Amino acid sequence: DIQMTQSPSTLSASVGDRVTITCRASQSISTWLAWYQQKPGKAPKLLIYKASSLESGVPSRFSGSGSGTEFTLTINSLQPDDFATYYCQQYNSYPWTFGQGTKVEIK
Amino acid sequence: QVQLQESGPGLVKPSGTLSLTCGVSGGSISSSNWWSWVRQPPGKGLEWIGEIYLSGSTNYNPSLKSRVTISVDKSKNQFSLKVTSVTAADTAVYYCARACIGGSCYFDYWGQGTLVTVSS
């Protein structure tokens, strides 16, 4: 299985901050990576696919980059609605696997 | 707009079988997508369980493969999950999701999730 490791596990930030979350794969996954946002009691919501493609309807302050084994999700000018947990997911090879999550908290 | 809705018992006894169904509306389950199940134990991360295509082809997570069956009912526009020999470790929120859009297997539509508790 491909292991996905996110850092940090928890991040404290303020409204207006620029936030960066890192996701590392245990082997190369090209750009077969997605990012999701999950709020308590809700299903995950797709933000980014193919490492850097923004899903329709997702605000442009979200962006993704990377290839191979290292990827980042950046949120420019953090908004109150962005406080949530974020997961990366690889779809290079079965079984599809997720990172352990990064919780973005209010500072 | 595709919508997915999970249904099934919220409580299952240990050693029993967990059975859930995912109804698809706003789109056809016979479209060129795979249909997946993902679970999330309370307070923990996401685990992919498996997926099915309209032809009935399946892929499963090896960690669960011996206990999991996913099936599809095209006439009802729904697909189902069975997990046998459940234990407390199978307690989780179970989500159904649409995957594999144009060959890229991320999940773009999700059900709201249903909590299944394994307890006597």
Coordinates of C-alpha atoms in Angstrom, one line a residue:
Chain A
D1 CA 0.0 0.0 0.0
I2 CA 1.1 3.6 -0.6
Q3 CA 1.3 5.4 2.7
M4 CA 0.3 9.1 2.8
T5 CA 1.7 11.3 5.5
Q6 CA 0.5 14.8 6.2
S7 CA 2.1 17.5 8.2
P8 CA 1.4 19.1 10.5
S9 CA -1.4 17.1 12.2
T10 CA -2.8 20.3 13.7
L11 CA -2.3 23.9 12.6
S12 CA -3.4 27.0 14.4
A13 CA -4.0 30.0 12.3
S14 CA -5.8 33.3 12.1
V15 CA -8.3 34.7 9.6
G16 CA -6.3 36.2 6.7
D17 CA -3.3 33.9 7.2
R18 CA -1.7 31.9 4.4
V19 CA -1.7 28.3 5.3
T20 CA 0.3 25.4 3.8
I21 CA -0.3 21.7 4.4
T22 CA 2.1 19.1 3.2
C23 CA 1.4 15.5 2.0
R24 CA 4.1 13.0 1.3
A25 CA 3.7 9.7 -0.4
S26 CA 5.8 6.6 0.4
Q27 CA 6.4 6.2 -3.3
S28 CA 5.9 8.2 -6.5
I29 CA 2.3 8.8 -7.4
S30 CA 3.0 11.3 -10.3
T31 CA 0.2 13.9 -9.9
W32 CA -2.6 11.4 -8.9
L33 CA -3.5 13.2 -5.7
A34 CA -6.7 14.8 -4.4
W35 CA -7.4 17.1 -1.5
Y36 CA -10.6 17.1 0.6
Q37 CA -12.0 19.4 3.3
Q38 CA -14.1 17.9 6.1
K39 CA -16.1 19.7 8.7
P40 CA -17.5 18.0 11.8
G41 CA -20.4 15.7 11.1
K42 CA -20.2 16.2 7.4
A43 CA -18.9 14.2 4.4
P44 CA -15.5 15.2 2.9
K45 CA -15.7 17.8 0.1
L46 CA -13.4 17.6 -2.9
L47 CA -11.2 20.7 -3.3
I48 CA -8.3 19.7 -5.6
Y49 CA -7.7 16.8 -8.0
K50 CA -4.7 15.8 -10.1
A51 CA -2.6 17.6 -7.6
S52 CA -3.4 21.2 -8.8
S53 CA -6.7 21.2 -10.6
L54 CA -9.4 23.2 -8.7
E55 CA -12.8 21.5 -8.4
S56 CA -15.6 23.5 -9.8
G57 CA -17.1 25.9 -7.3
V58 CA -14.1 25.8 -4.9
P59 CA -12.8 29.3 -4.1
S60 CA -9.6 30.3 -5.8
R61 CA -7.8 30.9 -2.5
F62 CA -7.3 27.1 -2.4
S63 CA -4.4 25.8 -4.6
G64 CA -2.4 22.6 -4.8
S65 CA 1.0 21.8 -6.1
G66 CA 3.6 19.0 -6.3
S67 CA 4.4 15.8 -8.1
G68 CA 6.1 12.5 -7.3
T69 CA 6.1 12.2 -3.6
E70 CA 5.7 15.7 -2.2
F71 CA 2.5 17.8 -2.4
T72 CA 1.2 20.9 -0.8
L73 CA -2.3 22.5 -0.3
T74 CA -2.2 26.2 0.2
I75 CA -5.0 28.4 1.5
N76 CA -4.4 32.1 0.8
S77 CA -6.2 34.5 3.1
L78 CA -7.8 32.0 5.4
Q79 CA -11.5 32.6 5.9
P80 CA -13.7 31.6 8.9
D81 CA -15.4 28.9 6.7
D82 CA -12.0 27.2 6.2
F83 CA -11.5 26.0 9.7
A84 CA -11.8 22.2 9.1
T85 CA -9.8 19.1 8.7
Y86 CA -8.0 18.5 5.4
Y87 CA -7.1 15.1 3.8
C88 CA -5.0 14.1 0.9
Q89 CA -5.7 10.9 -1.1
Q90 CA -3.6 9.1 -3.7
Y91 CA -5.2 7.4 -6.7
N92 CA -2.1 6.1 -8.4
S93 CA -2.5 2.5 -7.3
Y94 CA -4.8 0.3 -5.3
P95 CA -5.8 0.5 -2.6
W96 CA -6.7 4.1 -2.7
T97 CA -5.3 5.7 0.6
F98 CA -5.7 8.9 2.5
G99 CA -3.4 10.9 4.7
Q100 CA -4.2 11.0 8.4
G101 CA -5.6 14.5 8.2
T102 CA -4.6 18.0 9.2
K103 CA -6.9 20.0 11.5
V104 CA -6.8 23.8 10.9
E105 CA -7.8 25.5 14.1
I106 CA -8.5 29.1 15.1
K107 CA -5.5 30.7 16.7
Chain B
Q1 CA -26.4 17.3 -9.5
V2 CA -25.7 13.7 -8.4
Q3 CA -26.9 12.9 -4.9
L4 CA -26.0 9.8 -2.9
Q5 CA -27.9 8.5 0.2
E6 CA -26.8 5.7 2.5
S7 CA -29.3 3.6 4.3
G8 CA -29.2 0.6 6.6
P9 CA -29.2 -0.5 10.3
G10 CA -27.3 1.7 12.7
L11 CA -26.6 -1.1 15.1
V12 CA -25.1 -4.5 14.3
K13 CA -24.2 -7.2 16.8
P14 CA -20.6 -8.5 17.0
S15 CA -19.9 -11.4 14.6
G16 CA -22.9 -10.3 12.5
T17 CA -23.2 -8.8 9.0
L18 CA -23.2 -5.1 8.3
S19 CA -25.4 -4.3 5.3
L20 CA -25.8 -0.8 3.7
T21 CA -27.3 0.5 0.5
C22 CA -26.4 3.7 -1.4
G23 CA -29.2 5.2 -3.5
V24 CA -28.1 7.4 -6.4
S25 CA -30.3 10.2 -7.7
G26 CA -29.7 13.0 -10.2
G27 CA -27.6 10.7 -12.3
S28 CA -27.4 7.1 -13.5
I29 CA -25.4 4.4 -11.8
S30 CA -24.7 3.1 -15.3
S31 CA -22.6 6.1 -16.1
S32 CA -18.8 5.6 -16.6
N33 CA -17.9 5.8 -13.0
W34 CA -16.9 3.5 -10.2
W35 CA -19.0 3.6 -7.0
S36 CA -17.1 3.4 -3.7
W37 CA -17.5 2.9 0.0
V38 CA -15.3 4.8 2.4
R39 CA -15.5 4.5 6.2
Q40 CA -14.3 6.7 9.1
P41 CA -14.1 5.4 12.7
P42 CA -15.1 8.0 15.3
G43 CA -12.4 10.7 15.6
K44 CA -10.2 9.0 13.0
G45 CA -9.2 9.2 9.4
L46 CA -10.7 7.9 6.2
E47 CA -10.3 4.3 4.9
W48 CA -11.3 3.2 1.4
I49 CA -13.3 -0.1 1.5
G50 CA -13.9 -0.9 -2.1
E51 CA -15.6 0.0 -5.4
I52 CA -17.9 -1.4 -8.1
Y53 CA -18.4 -0.6 -11.8
L54 CA -21.7 -1.0 -13.6
S55 CA -20.5 -4.2 -15.1
G56 CA -20.2 -5.7 -11.6
S57 CA -16.4 -5.6 -11.6
T58 CA -15.1 -4.9 -8.1
N59 CA -11.9 -3.8 -6.4
Y60 CA -11.5 -4.2 -2.6
N61 CA -9.0 -3.0 0.0
P62 CA -6.9 -6.0 0.9
S63 CA -7.2 -5.2 4.6
L64 CA -11.0 -6.0 4.3
K65 CA -11.3 -8.1 1.2
S66 CA -12.0 -11.4 2.9
R67 CA -15.1 -9.9 4.7
V68 CA -16.5 -7.4 2.1
T69 CA -18.9 -7.7 -0.8
I70 CA -20.1 -4.8 -2.9
S71 CA -22.9 -5.3 -5.4
V72 CA -24.9 -3.1 -7.8
D73 CA -28.6 -3.1 -8.7
K74 CA -28.9 -1.0 -11.9
S75 CA -32.7 -1.3 -12.0
K76 CA -32.9 0.5 -8.6
N77 CA -29.9 2.8 -9.3
Q78 CA -28.2 1.7 -6.1
F79 CA -25.2 -0.2 -4.9
S80 CA -24.7 -2.1 -1.6
L81 CA -22.0 -3.0 0.9
K82 CA -21.9 -6.1 3.1
V83 CA -19.2 -6.7 5.8
T84 CA -19.3 -10.0 7.5
S85 CA -17.9 -11.1 11.0
V86 CA -18.0 -7.5 12.3
T87 CA -16.2 -6.4 15.5
A88 CA -16.1 -3.2 17.4
A89 CA -13.3 -2.1 15.1
D90 CA -15.9 -1.9 12.3
T91 CA -17.7 0.8 14.1
A92 CA -17.5 3.9 11.8
V93 CA -19.4 6.4 9.7
Y94 CA -19.8 4.7 6.3
Y95 CA -19.9 6.9 3.2
C96 CA -20.7 6.0 -0.3
A97 CA -19.1 8.1 -3.0
R98 CA -18.7 8.4 -6.8
A99 CA -15.2 7.8 -8.1
C100 CA -13.1 7.5 -11.2
I101 CA -14.1 10.4 -13.3
G102 CA -12.6 9.9 -16.7
G103 CA -10.2 7.4 -15.2
S104 CA -9.1 9.5 -12.3
C105 CA -10.2 7.9 -9.1
Y106 CA -10.8 10.7 -6.7
F107 CA -14.2 11.1 -5.1
D108 CA -16.4 14.0 -6.3
Y109 CA -19.8 13.2 -4.9
W110 CA -20.4 11.8 -1.4
G111 CA -23.4 10.7 0.6
Q112 CA -23.9 12.3 4.0
G113 CA -22.7 9.2 5.8
T114 CA -24.3 6.8 8.2
L115 CA -23.0 5.7 11.6
V116 CA -22.9 2.0 12.2
T117 CA -22.1 0.8 15.7
V118 CA -21.1 -2.7 16.4
S119 CA -22.3 -3.6 19.9
S120 CA -24.2 -6.3 21.7

